[in-house]
């Protein structure tokens, strides 16, 4: 497999947490060695750890309860839309959940 998704192993918590511990666990070389980058998508199979990591990378600092609520809403929205959500949509969901918690 080649291309921009060659190093994309999906967004399941198991994969994302393993990659944090050993980046080469699922790849025989670092993506940068061939001019690529590791991509961890947020998918319907993603769980709270993957979502929390993604939100943190976006500058959002949700509580565990907020992560759970964003996860539920994100999965519902992906099912309705029939596609993955953008980072902006995830950040927007997190902002809505945080606002409702106030």
CSV table of N, CA and C in Angstrom, one decimal, residues 19-102:
chain,number,residue,atom,x,y,z
A,19,UNK,N,0.3,2.8,19.6
A,19,UNK,CA,1.2,3.7,18.8
A,19,UNK,C,2.0,4.7,19.7
A,20,UNK,N,1.3,5.1,20.8
A,20,UNK,CA,1.9,6.0,21.8
A,20,UNK,C,3.1,5.3,22.5
A,21,UNK,N,2.9,4.0,22.8
A,21,UNK,CA,3.9,3.2,23.5
A,21,UNK,C,5.0,2.8,22.6
A,22,UNK,N,4.7,2.3,21.4
A,22,UNK,CA,5.7,1.9,20.4
A,22,UNK,C,5.3,2.3,19.0
A,23,UNK,N,5.8,3.4,18.5
A,23,UNK,CA,5.4,3.9,17.2
A,23,UNK,C,5.6,2.9,16.0
A,24,UNK,N,6.6,1.9,16.2
A,24,UNK,CA,6.9,1.0,15.2
A,24,UNK,C,6.1,-0.3,15.3
A,25,UNK,N,5.2,-0.4,16.3
A,25,UNK,CA,4.5,-1.7,16.5
A,25,UNK,C,3.7,-2.1,15.3
A,26,UNK,N,3.1,-1.2,14.5
A,26,UNK,CA,2.3,-1.6,13.4
A,26,UNK,C,3.0,-1.2,12.1
A,27,UNK,N,4.2,-0.6,12.1
A,27,UNK,CA,4.9,-0.2,10.9
A,27,UNK,C,6.4,-0.6,11.1
A,28,UNK,N,7.0,-0.9,10.0
A,28,UNK,CA,8.4,-1.4,10.0
A,28,UNK,C,9.3,-0.2,9.9
A,29,UNK,N,8.8,1.0,9.7
A,29,UNK,CA,9.7,2.2,9.7
A,29,UNK,C,8.8,3.4,10.0
A,30,UNK,N,9.5,4.5,10.4
A,30,UNK,CA,8.8,5.7,10.7
A,30,UNK,C,8.3,6.3,9.3
A,31,UNK,N,7.0,6.8,9.3
A,31,UNK,CA,6.5,7.3,8.1
A,31,UNK,C,7.3,8.5,7.5
A,32,UNK,N,8.0,9.2,8.3
A,32,UNK,CA,8.8,10.4,7.9
A,32,UNK,C,10.0,9.9,7.0
A,33,UNK,N,10.4,8.7,7.2
A,33,UNK,CA,11.5,8.1,6.5
A,33,UNK,C,11.2,8.0,5.0
A,34,UNK,N,10.0,8.0,4.6
A,34,UNK,CA,9.6,8.0,3.2
A,34,UNK,C,8.7,9.2,2.9
A,35,UNK,N,8.8,10.3,3.6
A,35,UNK,CA,8.1,11.5,3.3
A,35,UNK,C,6.6,11.5,3.6
A,36,UNK,N,6.2,10.6,4.6
A,36,UNK,CA,4.8,10.5,4.9
A,36,UNK,C,4.6,10.9,6.4
A,37,UNK,N,3.4,10.8,6.9
A,37,UNK,CA,3.1,11.1,8.3
A,37,UNK,C,2.1,10.0,8.8
A,38,UNK,N,2.2,9.7,10.1
A,38,UNK,CA,1.3,8.8,10.7
A,38,UNK,C,-0.1,9.6,10.9
A,39,UNK,N,-1.1,9.0,10.5
A,39,UNK,CA,-2.5,9.6,10.6
A,39,UNK,C,-3.3,8.7,11.5
A,40,UNK,N,-4.0,9.3,12.5
A,40,UNK,CA,-4.9,8.6,13.3
A,40,UNK,C,-6.3,9.2,13.2
A,41,UNK,N,-7.1,8.7,12.4
A,41,UNK,CA,-8.4,9.2,12.2
A,41,UNK,C,-9.4,9.0,13.4
A,42,UNK,N,-10.3,9.9,13.5
A,42,UNK,CA,-11.4,9.6,14.5
A,42,UNK,C,-12.5,9.0,13.7
A,43,UNK,N,-12.8,7.7,14.0
A,43,UNK,CA,-13.8,6.9,13.3
A,43,UNK,C,-14.9,6.5,14.2
A,44,UNK,N,-16.0,5.8,13.7
A,44,UNK,CA,-17.0,5.3,14.5
A,44,UNK,C,-16.5,4.2,15.5
A,45,UNK,N,-15.4,3.6,15.2
A,45,UNK,CA,-14.8,2.6,16.1
A,45,UNK,C,-13.9,3.2,17.1
A,46,UNK,N,-13.6,4.5,17.0
A,46,UNK,CA,-12.7,5.2,18.0
A,46,UNK,C,-13.4,5.3,19.4
A,47,UNK,N,-12.6,5.3,20.4
A,47,UNK,CA,-13.2,5.4,21.7
A,47,UNK,C,-12.8,6.6,22.5
A,48,UNK,N,-13.0,6.7,23.8
A,48,UNK,CA,-12.7,7.9,24.5
A,48,UNK,C,-11.2,8.3,24.5
A,49,UNK,N,-10.3,7.3,24.5
A,49,UNK,CA,-8.9,7.7,24.5
A,49,UNK,C,-8.5,8.4,23.2
A,50,UNK,N,-8.9,7.9,22.1
A,50,UNK,CA,-8.6,8.5,20.8
A,50,UNK,C,-9.3,9.9,20.7
A,51,UNK,N,-10.5,10.0,21.2
A,51,UNK,CA,-11.2,11.3,21.1
A,51,UNK,C,-10.5,12.3,22.1
A,52,UNK,N,-10.2,11.9,23.3
A,52,UNK,CA,-9.5,12.8,24.2
A,52,UNK,C,-8.2,13.3,23.6
A,53,UNK,N,-7.4,12.4,23.0
A,53,UNK,CA,-6.1,12.7,22.4
A,53,UNK,C,-6.4,13.8,21.2
A,54,UNK,N,-7.4,13.5,20.4
A,54,UNK,CA,-7.7,14.4,19.3
A,54,UNK,C,-8.1,15.8,19.8
A,55,UNK,N,-9.0,15.8,20.8
A,55,UNK,CA,-9.5,17.1,21.4
A,55,UNK,C,-8.3,17.8,22.0
A,56,UNK,N,-7.4,17.2,22.7
A,56,UNK,CA,-6.3,17.8,23.3
A,56,UNK,C,-5.4,18.4,22.2
A,57,UNK,N,-5.2,17.7,21.1
A,57,UNK,CA,-4.4,18.2,20.0
A,57,UNK,C,-5.1,19.5,19.4
A,58,UNK,N,-6.4,19.5,19.5
A,58,UNK,CA,-7.1,20.7,19.0
A,58,UNK,C,-7.2,21.9,20.0
A,59,UNK,N,-6.6,21.7,21.2
A,59,UNK,CA,-6.6,22.7,22.2
A,59,UNK,C,-7.8,22.7,23.1
A,60,UNK,N,-8.5,21.6,23.1
A,60,UNK,CA,-9.7,21.5,24.0
A,60,UNK,C,-9.3,20.6,25.2
A,61,UNK,N,-9.7,21.0,26.4
A,61,UNK,CA,-9.4,20.3,27.6
A,61,UNK,C,-10.7,19.8,28.3
A,62,UNK,N,-11.3,18.7,27.7
A,62,UNK,CA,-12.6,18.2,28.2
A,62,UNK,C,-12.4,17.4,29.5
A,63,UNK,N,-13.4,17.3,30.3
A,63,UNK,CA,-13.5,16.4,31.4
A,63,UNK,C,-13.8,15.0,30.9
A,64,UNK,N,-13.5,14.0,31.7
A,64,UNK,CA,-13.9,12.6,31.2
A,64,UNK,C,-15.4,12.5,30.9
A,65,UNK,N,-16.3,13.1,31.6
A,65,UNK,CA,-17.7,13.1,31.4
A,65,UNK,C,-18.0,13.8,30.0
A,66,UNK,N,-17.3,14.9,29.8
A,66,UNK,CA,-17.5,15.6,28.5
A,66,UNK,C,-17.0,14.8,27.3
A,67,UNK,N,-15.9,14.1,27.5
A,67,UNK,CA,-15.4,13.2,26.4
A,67,UNK,C,-16.5,12.1,26.1
A,68,UNK,N,-17.1,11.5,27.1
A,68,UNK,CA,-18.1,10.5,26.9
A,68,UNK,C,-19.3,11.1,26.1
A,69,UNK,N,-19.7,12.3,26.5
A,69,UNK,CA,-20.9,12.9,25.8
A,69,UNK,C,-20.5,13.3,24.4
A,70,UNK,N,-19.3,13.8,24.2
A,70,UNK,CA,-18.9,14.2,22.8
A,70,UNK,C,-18.8,12.9,22.0
A,71,UNK,N,-18.3,11.8,22.5
A,71,UNK,CA,-18.2,10.6,21.8
A,71,UNK,C,-19.6,10.1,21.4
A,72,UNK,N,-20.5,10.1,22.3
A,72,UNK,CA,-21.9,9.7,21.9
A,72,UNK,C,-22.4,10.5,20.8
A,73,UNK,N,-22.3,11.8,20.9
A,73,UNK,CA,-22.8,12.7,19.9
A,73,UNK,C,-22.1,12.6,18.5
A,74,UNK,N,-20.8,12.4,18.6
A,74,UNK,CA,-20.0,12.3,17.4
A,74,UNK,C,-20.4,11.0,16.7
A,75,UNK,N,-20.5,9.9,17.4
A,75,UNK,CA,-20.9,8.7,16.7
A,75,UNK,C,-22.3,8.8,16.1
A,76,UNK,N,-23.2,9.5,16.8
A,76,UNK,CA,-24.6,9.7,16.2
A,76,UNK,C,-24.5,10.5,14.9
A,77,UNK,N,-23.7,11.6,15.0
A,77,UNK,CA,-23.6,12.5,13.8
A,77,UNK,C,-22.9,11.8,12.7
A,78,UNK,N,-21.9,11.0,12.9
A,78,UNK,CA,-21.2,10.2,11.8
A,78,UNK,C,-22.2,9.2,11.2
A,79,UNK,N,-23.0,8.6,12.0
A,79,UNK,CA,-24.0,7.6,11.5
A,79,UNK,C,-25.0,8.4,10.6
A,80,UNK,N,-25.5,9.5,11.0
A,80,UNK,CA,-26.5,10.3,10.3
A,80,UNK,C,-25.9,10.8,9.0
A,81,UNK,N,-24.7,11.3,9.1
A,81,UNK,CA,-24.0,12.0,7.9
A,81,UNK,C,-23.4,11.0,7.0
A,82,UNK,N,-23.1,9.8,7.5
A,82,UNK,CA,-22.5,8.8,6.6
A,82,UNK,C,-21.0,9.1,6.3
A,83,UNK,N,-20.4,9.8,7.1
A,83,UNK,CA,-19.0,10.2,6.9
A,83,UNK,C,-18.3,10.5,8.2
A,84,UNK,N,-16.9,10.6,8.2
A,84,UNK,CA,-16.2,11.0,9.3
A,84,UNK,C,-16.4,12.5,9.6
A,85,UNK,N,-16.1,12.9,10.8
A,85,UNK,CA,-16.2,14.3,11.2
A,85,UNK,C,-14.9,15.0,11.0
A,86,UNK,N,-15.0,16.3,10.7
A,86,UNK,CA,-13.8,17.1,10.6
A,86,UNK,C,-13.3,17.5,12.0
A,87,UNK,N,-12.1,17.9,12.1
A,87,UNK,CA,-11.6,18.4,13.4
A,87,UNK,C,-12.4,19.6,13.9
A,88,UNK,N,-12.9,20.4,13.0
A,88,UNK,CA,-13.7,21.5,13.3
A,88,UNK,C,-15.0,21.1,13.9
A,89,UNK,N,-15.6,20.0,13.3
A,89,UNK,CA,-16.9,19.5,13.9
A,89,UNK,C,-16.7,18.9,15.2
A,90,UNK,N,-15.6,18.2,15.4
A,90,UNK,CA,-15.3,17.6,16.8
A,90,UNK,C,-15.1,18.7,17.8
A,91,UNK,N,-14.4,19.7,17.4
A,91,UNK,CA,-14.2,20.9,18.4
A,91,UNK,C,-15.5,21.6,18.7
A,92,UNK,N,-16.3,21.7,17.7
A,92,UNK,CA,-17.6,22.3,17.9
A,92,UNK,C,-18.5,21.5,18.8
A,93,UNK,N,-18.5,20.2,18.6
A,93,UNK,CA,-19.3,19.3,19.5
A,93,UNK,C,-18.8,19.5,21.0
A,94,UNK,N,-17.5,19.5,21.1
A,94,UNK,CA,-16.9,19.6,22.4
A,94,UNK,C,-17.2,21.0,23.1
A,95,UNK,N,-17.2,22.0,22.3
A,95,UNK,CA,-17.6,23.4,22.8
A,95,UNK,C,-19.1,23.4,23.2
A,96,UNK,N,-19.9,22.7,22.5
A,96,UNK,CA,-21.4,22.6,22.8
A,96,UNK,C,-21.6,21.9,24.1
A,97,UNK,N,-20.9,20.8,24.3
A,97,UNK,CA,-21.0,20.0,25.5
A,97,UNK,C,-20.4,20.8,26.7
A,98,UNK,N,-19.3,21.4,26.5
A,98,UNK,CA,-18.7,22.2,27.6
A,98,UNK,C,-19.7,23.4,28.0
A,99,UNK,N,-20.3,24.0,27.0
A,99,UNK,CA,-21.2,25.1,27.3
A,99,UNK,C,-22.4,24.6,28.1
A,100,UNK,N,-23.0,23.4,27.7
A,100,UNK,CA,-24.1,22.9,28.4
A,100,UNK,C,-23.8,22.4,29.8
A,101,UNK,N,-22.5,22.1,30.1
A,101,UNK,CA,-22.1,21.7,31.4
A,101,UNK,C,-22.0,22.9,32.4
A,102,UNK,N,-22.0,24.1,31.9
A,102,UNK,CA,-21.8,25.3,32.7
A,102,UNK,C,-23.1,25.7,33.4
